[in-house]
mmCIF file of C-alpha atoms in Angstrom:
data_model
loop_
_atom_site.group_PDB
_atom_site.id
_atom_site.type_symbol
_atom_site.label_atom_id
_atom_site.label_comp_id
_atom_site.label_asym_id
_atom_site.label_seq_id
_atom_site.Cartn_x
_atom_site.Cartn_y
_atom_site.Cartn_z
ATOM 1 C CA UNK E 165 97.523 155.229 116.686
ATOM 2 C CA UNK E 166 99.431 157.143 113.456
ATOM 3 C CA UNK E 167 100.735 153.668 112.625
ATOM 4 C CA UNK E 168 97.724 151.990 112.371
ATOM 5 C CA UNK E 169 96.417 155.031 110.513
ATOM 6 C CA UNK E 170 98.937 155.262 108.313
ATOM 7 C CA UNK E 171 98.616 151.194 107.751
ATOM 8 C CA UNK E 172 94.698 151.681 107.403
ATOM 9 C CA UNK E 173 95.370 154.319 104.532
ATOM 10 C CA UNK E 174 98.253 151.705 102.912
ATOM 11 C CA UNK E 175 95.082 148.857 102.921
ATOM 12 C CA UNK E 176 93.061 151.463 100.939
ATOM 13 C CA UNK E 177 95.630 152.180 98.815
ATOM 14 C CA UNK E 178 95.979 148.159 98.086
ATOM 15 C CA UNK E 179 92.287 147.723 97.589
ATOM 16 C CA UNK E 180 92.299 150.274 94.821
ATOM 17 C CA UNK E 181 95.212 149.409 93.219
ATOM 18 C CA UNK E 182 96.292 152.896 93.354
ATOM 19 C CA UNK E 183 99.130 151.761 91.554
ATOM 20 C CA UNK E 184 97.193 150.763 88.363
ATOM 21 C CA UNK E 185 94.420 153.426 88.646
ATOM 22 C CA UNK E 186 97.070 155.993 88.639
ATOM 23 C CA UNK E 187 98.707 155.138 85.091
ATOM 24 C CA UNK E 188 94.906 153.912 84.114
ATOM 25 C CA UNK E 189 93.967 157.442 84.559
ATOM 26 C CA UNK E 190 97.314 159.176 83.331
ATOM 27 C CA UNK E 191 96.052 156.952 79.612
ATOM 28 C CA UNK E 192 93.250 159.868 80.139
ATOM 29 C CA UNK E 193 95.093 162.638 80.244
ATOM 30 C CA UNK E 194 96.713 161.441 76.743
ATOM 31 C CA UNK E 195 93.684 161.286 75.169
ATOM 32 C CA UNK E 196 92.417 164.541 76.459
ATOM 33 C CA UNK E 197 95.951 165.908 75.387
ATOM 34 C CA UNK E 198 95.706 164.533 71.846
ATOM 35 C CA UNK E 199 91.796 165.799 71.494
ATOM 36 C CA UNK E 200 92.369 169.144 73.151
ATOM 37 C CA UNK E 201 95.565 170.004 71.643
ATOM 38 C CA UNK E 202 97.103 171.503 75.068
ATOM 39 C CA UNK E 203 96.763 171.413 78.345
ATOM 40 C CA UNK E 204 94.587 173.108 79.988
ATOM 41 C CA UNK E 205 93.183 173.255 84.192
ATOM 42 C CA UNK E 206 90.017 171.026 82.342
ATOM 43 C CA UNK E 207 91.828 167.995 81.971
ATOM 44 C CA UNK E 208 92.054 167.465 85.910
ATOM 45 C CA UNK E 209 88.496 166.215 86.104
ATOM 46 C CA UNK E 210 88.617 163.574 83.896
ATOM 47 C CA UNK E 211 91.487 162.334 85.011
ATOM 48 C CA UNK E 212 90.308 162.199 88.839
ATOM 49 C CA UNK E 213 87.095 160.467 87.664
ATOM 50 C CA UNK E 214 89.020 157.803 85.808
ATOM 51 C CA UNK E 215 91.311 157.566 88.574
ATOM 52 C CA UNK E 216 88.340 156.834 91.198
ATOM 53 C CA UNK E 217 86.389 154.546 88.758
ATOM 54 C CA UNK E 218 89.217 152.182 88.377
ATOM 55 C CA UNK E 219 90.062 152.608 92.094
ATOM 56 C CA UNK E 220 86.312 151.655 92.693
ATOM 57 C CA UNK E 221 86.448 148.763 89.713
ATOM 58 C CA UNK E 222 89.483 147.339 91.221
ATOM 59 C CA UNK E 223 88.140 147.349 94.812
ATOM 60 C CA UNK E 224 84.870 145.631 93.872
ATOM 61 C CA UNK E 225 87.351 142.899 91.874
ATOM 62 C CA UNK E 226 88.750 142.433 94.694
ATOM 63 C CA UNK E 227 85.167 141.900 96.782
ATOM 64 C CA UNK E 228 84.429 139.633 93.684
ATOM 65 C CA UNK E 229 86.943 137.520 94.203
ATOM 66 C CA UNK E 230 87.754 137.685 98.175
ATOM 67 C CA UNK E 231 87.314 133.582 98.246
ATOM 68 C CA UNK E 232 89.500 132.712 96.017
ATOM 69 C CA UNK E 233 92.282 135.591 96.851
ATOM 70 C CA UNK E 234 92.201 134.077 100.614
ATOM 71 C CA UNK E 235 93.447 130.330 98.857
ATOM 72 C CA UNK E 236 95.645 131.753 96.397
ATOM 73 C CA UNK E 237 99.696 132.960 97.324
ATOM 74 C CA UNK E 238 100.020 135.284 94.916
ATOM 75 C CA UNK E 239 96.453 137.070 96.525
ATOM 76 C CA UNK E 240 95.952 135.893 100.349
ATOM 77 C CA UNK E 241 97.430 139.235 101.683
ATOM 78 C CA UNK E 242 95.346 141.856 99.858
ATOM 79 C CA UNK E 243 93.069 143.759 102.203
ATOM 80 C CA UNK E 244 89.824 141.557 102.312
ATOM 81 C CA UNK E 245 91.362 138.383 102.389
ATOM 82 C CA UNK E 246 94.098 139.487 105.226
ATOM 83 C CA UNK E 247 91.213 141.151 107.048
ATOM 84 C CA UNK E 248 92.438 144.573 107.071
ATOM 85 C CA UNK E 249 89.290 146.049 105.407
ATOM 86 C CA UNK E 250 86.015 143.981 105.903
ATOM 87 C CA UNK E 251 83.879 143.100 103.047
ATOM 88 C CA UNK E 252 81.305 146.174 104.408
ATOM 89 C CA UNK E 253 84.113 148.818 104.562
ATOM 90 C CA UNK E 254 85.288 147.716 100.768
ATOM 91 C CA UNK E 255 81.956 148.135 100.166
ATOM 92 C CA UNK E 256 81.410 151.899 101.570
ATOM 93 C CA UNK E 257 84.729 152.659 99.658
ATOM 94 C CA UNK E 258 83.359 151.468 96.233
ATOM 95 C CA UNK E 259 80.115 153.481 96.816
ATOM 96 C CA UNK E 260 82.330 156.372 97.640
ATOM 97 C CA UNK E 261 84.533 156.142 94.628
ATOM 98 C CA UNK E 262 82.263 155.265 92.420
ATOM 99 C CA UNK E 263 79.608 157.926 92.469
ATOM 100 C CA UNK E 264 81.746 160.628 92.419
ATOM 101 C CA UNK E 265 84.109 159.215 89.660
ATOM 102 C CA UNK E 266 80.980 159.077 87.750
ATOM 103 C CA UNK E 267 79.470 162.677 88.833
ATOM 104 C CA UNK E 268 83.078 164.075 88.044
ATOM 105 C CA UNK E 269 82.432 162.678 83.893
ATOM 106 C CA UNK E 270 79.067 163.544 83.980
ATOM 107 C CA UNK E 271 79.190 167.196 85.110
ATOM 108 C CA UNK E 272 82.512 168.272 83.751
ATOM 109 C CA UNK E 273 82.989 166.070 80.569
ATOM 110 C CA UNK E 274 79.387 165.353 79.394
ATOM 111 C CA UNK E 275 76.751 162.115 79.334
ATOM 112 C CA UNK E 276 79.612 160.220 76.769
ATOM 113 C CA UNK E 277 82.428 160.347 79.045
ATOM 114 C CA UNK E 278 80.073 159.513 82.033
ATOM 115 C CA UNK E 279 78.587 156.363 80.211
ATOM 116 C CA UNK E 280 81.904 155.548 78.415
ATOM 117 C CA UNK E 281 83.394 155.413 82.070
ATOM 118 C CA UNK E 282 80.293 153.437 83.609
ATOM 119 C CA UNK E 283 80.772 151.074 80.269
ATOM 120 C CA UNK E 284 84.291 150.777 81.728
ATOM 121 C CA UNK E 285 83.541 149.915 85.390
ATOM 122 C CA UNK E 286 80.894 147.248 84.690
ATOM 123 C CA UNK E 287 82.723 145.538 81.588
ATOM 124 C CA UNK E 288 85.758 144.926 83.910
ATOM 125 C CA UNK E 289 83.536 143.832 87.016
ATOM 126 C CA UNK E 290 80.617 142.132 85.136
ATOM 127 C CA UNK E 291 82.681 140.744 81.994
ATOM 128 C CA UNK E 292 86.383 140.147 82.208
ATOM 129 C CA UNK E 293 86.594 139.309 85.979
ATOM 130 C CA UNK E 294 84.114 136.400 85.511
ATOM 131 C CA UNK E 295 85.654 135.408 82.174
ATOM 132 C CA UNK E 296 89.129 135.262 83.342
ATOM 133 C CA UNK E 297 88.849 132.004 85.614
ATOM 134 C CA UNK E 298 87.070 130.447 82.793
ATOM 135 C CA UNK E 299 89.117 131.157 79.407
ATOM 136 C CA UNK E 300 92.667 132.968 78.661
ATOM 137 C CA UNK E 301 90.930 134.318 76.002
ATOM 138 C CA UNK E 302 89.247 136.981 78.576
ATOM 139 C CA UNK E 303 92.154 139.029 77.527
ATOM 140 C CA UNK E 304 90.057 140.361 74.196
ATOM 141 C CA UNK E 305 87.570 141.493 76.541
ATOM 142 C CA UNK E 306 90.306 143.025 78.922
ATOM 143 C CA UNK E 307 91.788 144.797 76.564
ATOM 144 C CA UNK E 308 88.605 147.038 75.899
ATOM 145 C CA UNK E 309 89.013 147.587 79.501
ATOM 146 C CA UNK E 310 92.409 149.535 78.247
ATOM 147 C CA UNK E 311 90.853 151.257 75.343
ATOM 148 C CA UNK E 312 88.451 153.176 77.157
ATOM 149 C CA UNK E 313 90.174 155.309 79.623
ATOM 150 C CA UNK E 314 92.142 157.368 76.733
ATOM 151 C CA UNK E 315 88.958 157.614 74.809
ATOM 152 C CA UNK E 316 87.342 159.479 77.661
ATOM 153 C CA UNK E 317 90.165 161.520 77.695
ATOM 154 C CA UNK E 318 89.384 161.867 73.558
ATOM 155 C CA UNK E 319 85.725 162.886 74.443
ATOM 156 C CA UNK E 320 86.354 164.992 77.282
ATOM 157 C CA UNK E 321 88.751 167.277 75.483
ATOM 158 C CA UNK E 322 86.244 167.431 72.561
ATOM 159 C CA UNK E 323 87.071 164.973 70.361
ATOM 160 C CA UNK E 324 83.825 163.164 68.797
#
């Protein structure tokens, strides 16, 4: 029962790339360093919204792209495709990231670091994830992707 727990928890963990949202959101706490000019308790929330935003962005990539993970080596073990999380839970688990990743922004860091982190979630899920099976030039767009995170750091510490 603990192992399959424990193994439930590791599928999460895959479909939100915790280990990209973590650095994604660390980017945050640069540019909330830089604007702020030290660190204060403040900087925790948005860092934890980025974090769940791109935990939420990269689950609903991976719902995006299920189909194609489940013919591709590289991708036919992540958590969808494997069927340790069904299509419904990845869906509960982007609801649940997403709203409060956004609510976190919103209340804490203001409307720009809210929208600036919604701009974020949708150019990487509505943009660059189509655009990447059709050109190798969805890497401009992608990059934007990176740019954003430390600039809601920028605006949450104060920085205009």
């Amino acid at each position: 029962m603990i192992r399959r727990f424990v193994e439930l928890l590791k599928a999460y963990a895959r479909l939100g790339k915790f280990s990209i949202s973590l650095p994604v959101a660390l980017t945050t706490f640069t540019g909330y360093l830089l604007s702020h000019g030290e660190f204060t308790r403040g900087i925790v929330f948005p860092v934890t919204g980025v974090f769940l935003l791109a935990a939420a962005s990269s689950a609903l990539n991976q719902v995006q792209e299920y189909k194609t993970d489940l013919i591709m080596p590289r991708t036919r073990h992540r958590p969808i495709p494997s069927g340790s999380i069904s299509l419904s839970a990845a869906g509960i688990f982007i609801i649940a990231f997403t709203l409060p990743g956004i609510l976190l922004l919103y209340y804490f860091s203001g409307i720009i670091a809210a929208f600036l982190g919604l701009l974020t979630y949708l150019w990487y899920n509505g943009i660059y994830t189509p655009l990447k099976r059709k050109s190798a030039f969805a890497a401009v767009p992608g990059g934007i992707v990176g740019a954003l995170p430390p600039l809601i750091g920028w605006v949450a510490g104060g920085g205009s």
